[in-house]
Amino acid sequence: MGFADQQLQIQVPYSPDDTFNALKAVMEKLPKVKVDSASPATRTVAAEIGMSLWSWGENISISVVPVEGGSGVTVNSSSKVRTNVLNGAKMQRILPR
């Protein structure tokens, strides 16, 4: 991962299919997010986040895998502009919600 890349991993107590379906539905409703692809076979969502006051934009990949007791969710975020150092702080503000 590069300097402006971030990764977050969490576990949730829901089935991988339910988690993927909820994730896809929410991502499609977020105002500045454009879902590029969503694969139920691999339970992966690829999306882009548009520019904001704090960022030139980001590419995001989210994958859901089965783990004991539920699902593991991995979020990878990379800046569209490699010199954008503010994305790390932005991701930390957005993702815990």
Tab-separated table of N, CA and C in Angstrom:
chain	number	residue	atom	x	y	z
A	1	MET	N	0.843	-1.182	0.000
A	1	MET	CA	0.000	0.000	0.000
A	1	MET	C	0.884	1.238	0.000
A	2	GLY	N	0.442	2.251	-0.699
A	2	GLY	CA	1.182	3.493	-0.781
A	2	GLY	C	0.932	4.392	0.407
A	3	PHE	N	1.556	5.544	0.385
A	3	PHE	CA	1.458	6.497	1.492
A	3	PHE	C	0.026	6.933	1.760
A	4	ALA	N	-0.753	7.139	0.708
A	4	ALA	CA	-2.117	7.632	0.875
A	4	ALA	C	-3.147	6.499	0.914
A	5	ASP	N	-2.685	5.241	0.998
A	5	ASP	CA	-3.593	4.101	1.059
A	5	ASP	C	-3.930	3.781	2.509
A	6	GLN	N	-5.147	3.332	2.718
A	6	GLN	CA	-5.602	2.981	4.058
A	6	GLN	C	-6.321	1.639	4.000
A	7	GLN	N	-6.277	0.897	5.110
A	7	GLN	CA	-7.022	-0.347	5.200
A	7	GLN	C	-7.658	-0.442	6.582
A	8	LEU	N	-8.897	-0.912	6.586
A	8	LEU	CA	-9.633	-1.098	7.830
A	8	LEU	C	-10.270	-2.479	7.787
A	9	GLN	N	-10.176	-3.217	8.885
A	9	GLN	CA	-10.804	-4.526	8.976
A	9	GLN	C	-11.694	-4.562	10.207
A	10	ILE	N	-12.914	-5.065	10.010
A	10	ILE	CA	-13.837	-5.218	11.130
A	10	ILE	C	-14.547	-6.556	11.000
A	11	GLN	N	-15.136	-7.002	12.095
A	11	GLN	CA	-15.974	-8.195	12.078
A	11	GLN	C	-17.362	-7.810	12.549
A	12	VAL	N	-18.365	-8.403	11.895
A	12	VAL	CA	-19.753	-8.144	12.255
A	12	VAL	C	-20.468	-9.478	12.456
A	13	PRO	N	-21.480	-9.519	13.325
A	13	PRO	CA	-22.153	-10.782	13.634
A	13	PRO	C	-23.296	-11.133	12.683
A	14	TYR	N	-23.106	-10.911	11.393
A	14	TYR	CA	-24.133	-11.194	10.399
A	14	TYR	C	-23.540	-12.093	9.324
A	15	SER	N	-24.391	-12.804	8.598
A	15	SER	CA	-23.909	-13.708	7.549
A	15	SER	C	-23.214	-12.904	6.455
A	16	PRO	N	-22.271	-13.527	5.748
A	16	PRO	CA	-21.584	-12.815	4.662
A	16	PRO	C	-22.544	-12.308	3.580
A	17	ASP	N	-23.545	-13.093	3.223
A	17	ASP	CA	-24.481	-12.641	2.192
A	17	ASP	C	-25.313	-11.453	2.666
A	18	ASP	N	-25.815	-11.507	3.902
A	18	ASP	CA	-26.581	-10.376	4.442
A	18	ASP	C	-25.706	-9.122	4.544
A	19	THR	N	-24.466	-9.308	4.987
A	19	THR	CA	-23.540	-8.179	5.122
A	19	THR	C	-23.252	-7.561	3.758
A	20	PHE	N	-22.963	-8.399	2.760
A	20	PHE	CA	-22.682	-7.894	1.412
A	20	PHE	C	-23.892	-7.148	0.849
A	21	ASN	N	-25.081	-7.729	0.979
A	21	ASN	CA	-26.285	-7.090	0.432
A	21	ASN	C	-26.571	-5.750	1.098
A	22	ALA	N	-26.392	-5.677	2.414
A	22	ALA	CA	-26.604	-4.407	3.126
A	22	ALA	C	-25.553	-3.379	2.713
A	23	LEU	N	-24.305	-3.824	2.606
A	23	LEU	CA	-23.215	-2.939	2.199
A	23	LEU	C	-23.482	-2.357	0.811
A	24	LYS	N	-23.857	-3.200	-0.131
A	24	LYS	CA	-24.137	-2.754	-1.501
A	24	LYS	C	-25.290	-1.753	-1.515
A	25	ALA	N	-26.355	-2.050	-0.780
A	25	ALA	CA	-27.517	-1.151	-0.746
A	25	ALA	C	-27.156	0.220	-0.176
A	26	VAL	N	-26.372	0.230	0.879
A	26	VAL	CA	-25.977	1.498	1.506
A	26	VAL	C	-25.042	2.280	0.590
A	27	MET	N	-24.066	1.601	-0.010
A	27	MET	CA	-23.109	2.281	-0.883
A	27	MET	C	-23.820	2.957	-2.063
A	28	GLU	N	-24.857	2.313	-2.592
A	28	GLU	CA	-25.581	2.877	-3.732
A	28	GLU	C	-26.394	4.115	-3.358
A	29	LYS	N	-26.665	4.311	-2.070
A	29	LYS	CA	-27.458	5.462	-1.631
A	29	LYS	C	-26.615	6.641	-1.150
A	30	LEU	N	-25.317	6.441	-0.971
A	30	LEU	CA	-24.471	7.532	-0.496
A	30	LEU	C	-24.283	8.566	-1.597
A	31	PRO	N	-24.421	9.865	-1.281
A	31	PRO	CA	-24.469	10.901	-2.304
A	31	PRO	C	-23.226	11.049	-3.170
A	32	LYS	N	-22.029	10.973	-2.633
A	32	LYS	CA	-20.829	11.216	-3.434
A	32	LYS	C	-20.148	9.923	-3.858
A	33	VAL	N	-20.826	8.794	-3.663
A	33	VAL	CA	-20.233	7.498	-3.982
A	33	VAL	C	-20.816	6.962	-5.285
A	34	LYS	N	-19.931	6.508	-6.171
A	34	LYS	CA	-20.350	5.855	-7.417
A	34	LYS	C	-19.873	4.409	-7.336
A	35	VAL	N	-20.809	3.470	-7.283
A	35	VAL	CA	-20.451	2.055	-7.250
A	35	VAL	C	-20.070	1.627	-8.661
A	36	ASP	N	-18.824	1.198	-8.826
A	36	ASP	CA	-18.342	0.746	-10.133
A	36	ASP	C	-18.740	-0.699	-10.401
A	37	SER	N	-18.652	-1.540	-9.370
A	37	SER	CA	-19.032	-2.942	-9.521
A	37	SER	C	-19.371	-3.525	-8.154
A	38	ALA	N	-20.226	-4.529	-8.186
A	38	ALA	CA	-20.593	-5.257	-6.975
A	38	ALA	C	-20.786	-6.712	-7.379
A	39	SER	N	-19.948	-7.593	-6.851
A	39	SER	CA	-19.982	-8.996	-7.241
A	39	SER	C	-20.476	-9.859	-6.089
A	40	PRO	N	-21.686	-10.412	-6.203
A	40	PRO	CA	-22.169	-11.316	-5.161
A	40	PRO	C	-21.320	-12.590	-5.064
A	41	ALA	N	-20.728	-13.018	-6.167
A	41	ALA	CA	-19.909	-14.236	-6.159
A	41	ALA	C	-18.673	-14.086	-5.272
A	42	THR	N	-18.034	-12.909	-5.336
A	42	THR	CA	-16.834	-12.671	-4.521
A	42	THR	C	-17.121	-11.784	-3.312
A	43	ARG	N	-18.366	-11.314	-3.210
A	43	ARG	CA	-18.795	-10.396	-2.136
A	43	ARG	C	-17.855	-9.187	-2.044
A	44	THR	N	-17.623	-8.566	-3.189
A	44	THR	CA	-16.737	-7.410	-3.264
A	44	THR	C	-17.456	-6.246	-3.931
A	45	VAL	N	-17.277	-5.050	-3.362
A	45	VAL	CA	-17.821	-3.822	-3.939
A	45	VAL	C	-16.648	-2.901	-4.254
A	46	ALA	N	-16.611	-2.393	-5.472
A	46	ALA	CA	-15.620	-1.394	-5.870
A	46	ALA	C	-16.361	-0.095	-6.134
A	47	ALA	N	-15.854	1.000	-5.577
A	47	ALA	CA	-16.546	2.279	-5.709
A	47	ALA	C	-15.545	3.427	-5.770
A	48	GLU	N	-16.065	4.580	-6.174
A	48	GLU	CA	-15.289	5.817	-6.191
A	48	GLU	C	-16.011	6.843	-5.339
A	49	ILE	N	-15.232	7.630	-4.616
A	49	ILE	CA	-15.785	8.744	-3.850
A	49	ILE	C	-15.296	10.020	-4.518
A	50	GLY	N	-16.221	10.927	-4.767
A	50	GLY	CA	-15.883	12.170	-5.446
A	50	GLY	C	-15.082	13.127	-4.584
A	51	MET	N	-14.701	14.212	-5.205
A	51	MET	CA	-13.915	15.237	-4.513
A	51	MET	C	-14.713	15.891	-3.388
A	52	SER	N	-13.970	16.380	-2.396
A	52	SER	CA	-14.579	17.127	-1.304
A	52	SER	C	-13.583	18.203	-0.872
A	53	LEU	N	-13.953	18.915	0.158
A	53	LEU	CA	-13.050	19.927	0.697
A	53	LEU	C	-11.745	19.298	1.186
A	54	TRP	N	-11.789	18.053	1.657
A	54	TRP	CA	-10.631	17.395	2.264
A	54	TRP	C	-9.936	16.401	1.347
A	55	SER	N	-10.445	16.161	0.143
A	55	SER	CA	-9.887	15.092	-0.675
A	55	SER	C	-10.105	15.354	-2.165
A	56	TRP	N	-9.190	14.830	-2.979
A	56	TRP	CA	-9.344	14.865	-4.432
A	56	TRP	C	-10.177	13.680	-4.912
A	57	GLY	N	-10.572	12.833	-4.003
A	57	GLY	CA	-11.358	11.654	-4.338
A	57	GLY	C	-10.616	10.382	-3.970
A	58	GLU	N	-11.360	9.290	-3.870
A	58	GLU	CA	-10.784	8.017	-3.465
A	58	GLU	C	-11.383	6.871	-4.261
A	59	ASN	N	-10.604	5.822	-4.400
A	59	ASN	CA	-11.084	4.550	-4.915
A	59	ASN	C	-11.191	3.614	-3.718
A	60	ILE	N	-12.310	2.918	-3.619
A	60	ILE	CA	-12.546	2.058	-2.462
A	60	ILE	C	-12.909	0.662	-2.937
A	61	SER	N	-12.356	-0.326	-2.263
A	61	SER	CA	-12.714	-1.716	-2.490
A	61	SER	C	-13.083	-2.308	-1.125
A	62	ILE	N	-14.255	-2.932	-1.057
A	62	ILE	CA	-14.717	-3.526	0.197
A	62	ILE	C	-15.037	-4.987	-0.067
A	63	SER	N	-14.463	-5.873	0.744
A	63	SER	CA	-14.736	-7.299	0.572
A	63	SER	C	-15.265	-7.878	1.874
A	64	VAL	N	-16.152	-8.852	1.729
A	64	VAL	CA	-16.780	-9.532	2.861
A	64	VAL	C	-16.413	-11.008	2.780
A	65	VAL	N	-15.894	-11.553	3.871
A	65	VAL	CA	-15.540	-12.968	3.928
A	65	VAL	C	-16.169	-13.601	5.163
A	66	PRO	N	-16.473	-14.902	5.080
A	66	PRO	CA	-17.016	-15.571	6.255
A	66	PRO	C	-15.937	-15.766	7.321
A	67	VAL	N	-16.286	-15.506	8.559
A	67	VAL	CA	-15.433	-15.792	9.705
A	67	VAL	C	-16.316	-16.431	10.773
A	68	GLU	N	-15.694	-17.044	11.736
A	68	GLU	CA	-16.463	-17.672	12.802
A	68	GLU	C	-17.319	-16.625	13.515
A	69	GLY	N	-18.608	-16.874	13.561
A	69	GLY	CA	-19.512	-15.958	14.239
A	69	GLY	C	-20.048	-14.828	13.376
A	70	GLY	N	-19.751	-14.830	12.070
A	70	GLY	CA	-20.281	-13.759	11.227
A	70	GLY	C	-19.462	-13.506	9.991
A	71	SER	N	-19.082	-12.237	9.790
A	71	SER	CA	-18.375	-11.813	8.579
A	71	SER	C	-17.194	-10.919	8.921
A	72	GLY	N	-16.159	-11.040	8.123
A	72	GLY	CA	-15.036	-10.117	8.183
A	72	GLY	C	-15.161	-9.152	7.018
A	73	VAL	N	-15.048	-7.874	7.298
A	73	VAL	CA	-15.173	-6.848	6.264
A	73	VAL	C	-13.842	-6.108	6.170
A	74	THR	N	-13.278	-6.059	4.968
A	74	THR	CA	-12.025	-5.344	4.736
A	74	THR	C	-12.280	-4.200	3.769
A	75	VAL	N	-11.912	-2.995	4.189
A	75	VAL	CA	-12.069	-1.796	3.367
A	75	VAL	C	-10.681	-1.303	2.987
A	76	ASN	N	-10.436	-1.201	1.686
A	76	ASN	CA	-9.193	-0.628	1.172
A	76	ASN	C	-9.538	0.674	0.464
A	77	SER	N	-8.822	1.733	0.801
A	77	SER	CA	-9.059	3.040	0.222
A	77	SER	C	-7.741	3.595	-0.294
A	78	SER	N	-7.765	4.103	-1.523
A	78	SER	CA	-6.570	4.738	-2.062
A	78	SER	C	-6.967	6.060	-2.712
A	79	SER	N	-6.138	7.029	-2.516
A	79	SER	CA	-6.378	8.362	-3.054
A	79	SER	C	-6.277	8.343	-4.567
A	80	LYS	N	-7.134	9.113	-5.230
A	80	LYS	CA	-7.036	9.256	-6.681
A	80	LYS	C	-5.807	10.071	-7.051
A	81	VAL	N	-5.391	10.946	-6.162
A	81	VAL	CA	-4.188	11.748	-6.356
A	81	VAL	C	-3.175	11.258	-5.339
A	82	ARG	N	-2.085	10.708	-5.786
A	82	ARG	CA	-1.143	10.037	-4.900
A	82	ARG	C	-0.528	10.956	-3.847
A	83	THR	N	-0.557	12.264	-4.025
A	83	THR	CA	0.053	13.158	-3.045
A	83	THR	C	-0.944	13.662	-2.011
A	84	ASN	N	-2.155	13.170	-2.046
A	84	ASN	CA	-3.193	13.630	-1.121
A	84	ASN	C	-2.978	12.980	0.241
A	85	VAL	N	-2.474	13.739	1.209
A	85	VAL	CA	-2.161	13.184	2.522
A	85	VAL	C	-3.322	13.295	3.499
A	86	LEU	N	-4.399	13.946	3.119
A	86	LEU	CA	-5.513	14.139	4.040
A	86	LEU	C	-6.484	12.959	4.052
A	87	ASN	N	-6.410	12.031	3.108
A	87	ASN	CA	-7.372	10.942	3.033
A	87	ASN	C	-7.360	10.046	4.255
A	88	GLY	N	-6.212	9.829	4.867
A	88	GLY	CA	-6.155	8.972	6.048
A	88	GLY	C	-7.045	9.491	7.154
A	89	ALA	N	-6.987	10.769	7.413
A	89	ALA	CA	-7.838	11.366	8.440
A	89	ALA	C	-9.300	11.314	8.026
A	90	LYS	N	-9.575	11.514	6.739
A	90	LYS	CA	-10.952	11.476	6.254
A	90	LYS	C	-11.547	10.084	6.440
A	91	MET	N	-10.784	9.054	6.082
A	91	MET	CA	-11.296	7.688	6.209
A	91	MET	C	-11.589	7.355	7.668
A	92	GLN	N	-10.749	7.785	8.567
A	92	GLN	CA	-10.948	7.503	9.986
A	92	GLN	C	-12.196	8.208	10.514
A	93	ARG	N	-12.555	9.372	9.933
A	93	ARG	CA	-13.763	10.072	10.359
A	93	ARG	C	-15.010	9.391	9.827
A	94	ILE	N	-14.945	8.872	8.599
A	94	ILE	CA	-16.132	8.335	7.931
A	94	ILE	C	-16.437	6.904	8.334
A	95	LEU	N	-15.451	6.005	8.299
A	95	LEU	CA	-15.710	4.580	8.403
A	95	LEU	C	-16.211	4.086	9.750
A	96	PRO	N	-15.794	4.621	10.880
A	96	PRO	CA	-16.326	4.086	12.127
A	96	PRO	C	-17.831	4.283	12.302
A	97	ARG	N	-18.436	5.155	11.544
A	97	ARG	CA	-19.877	5.417	11.657
A	97	ARG	C	-20.600	4.252	11.181
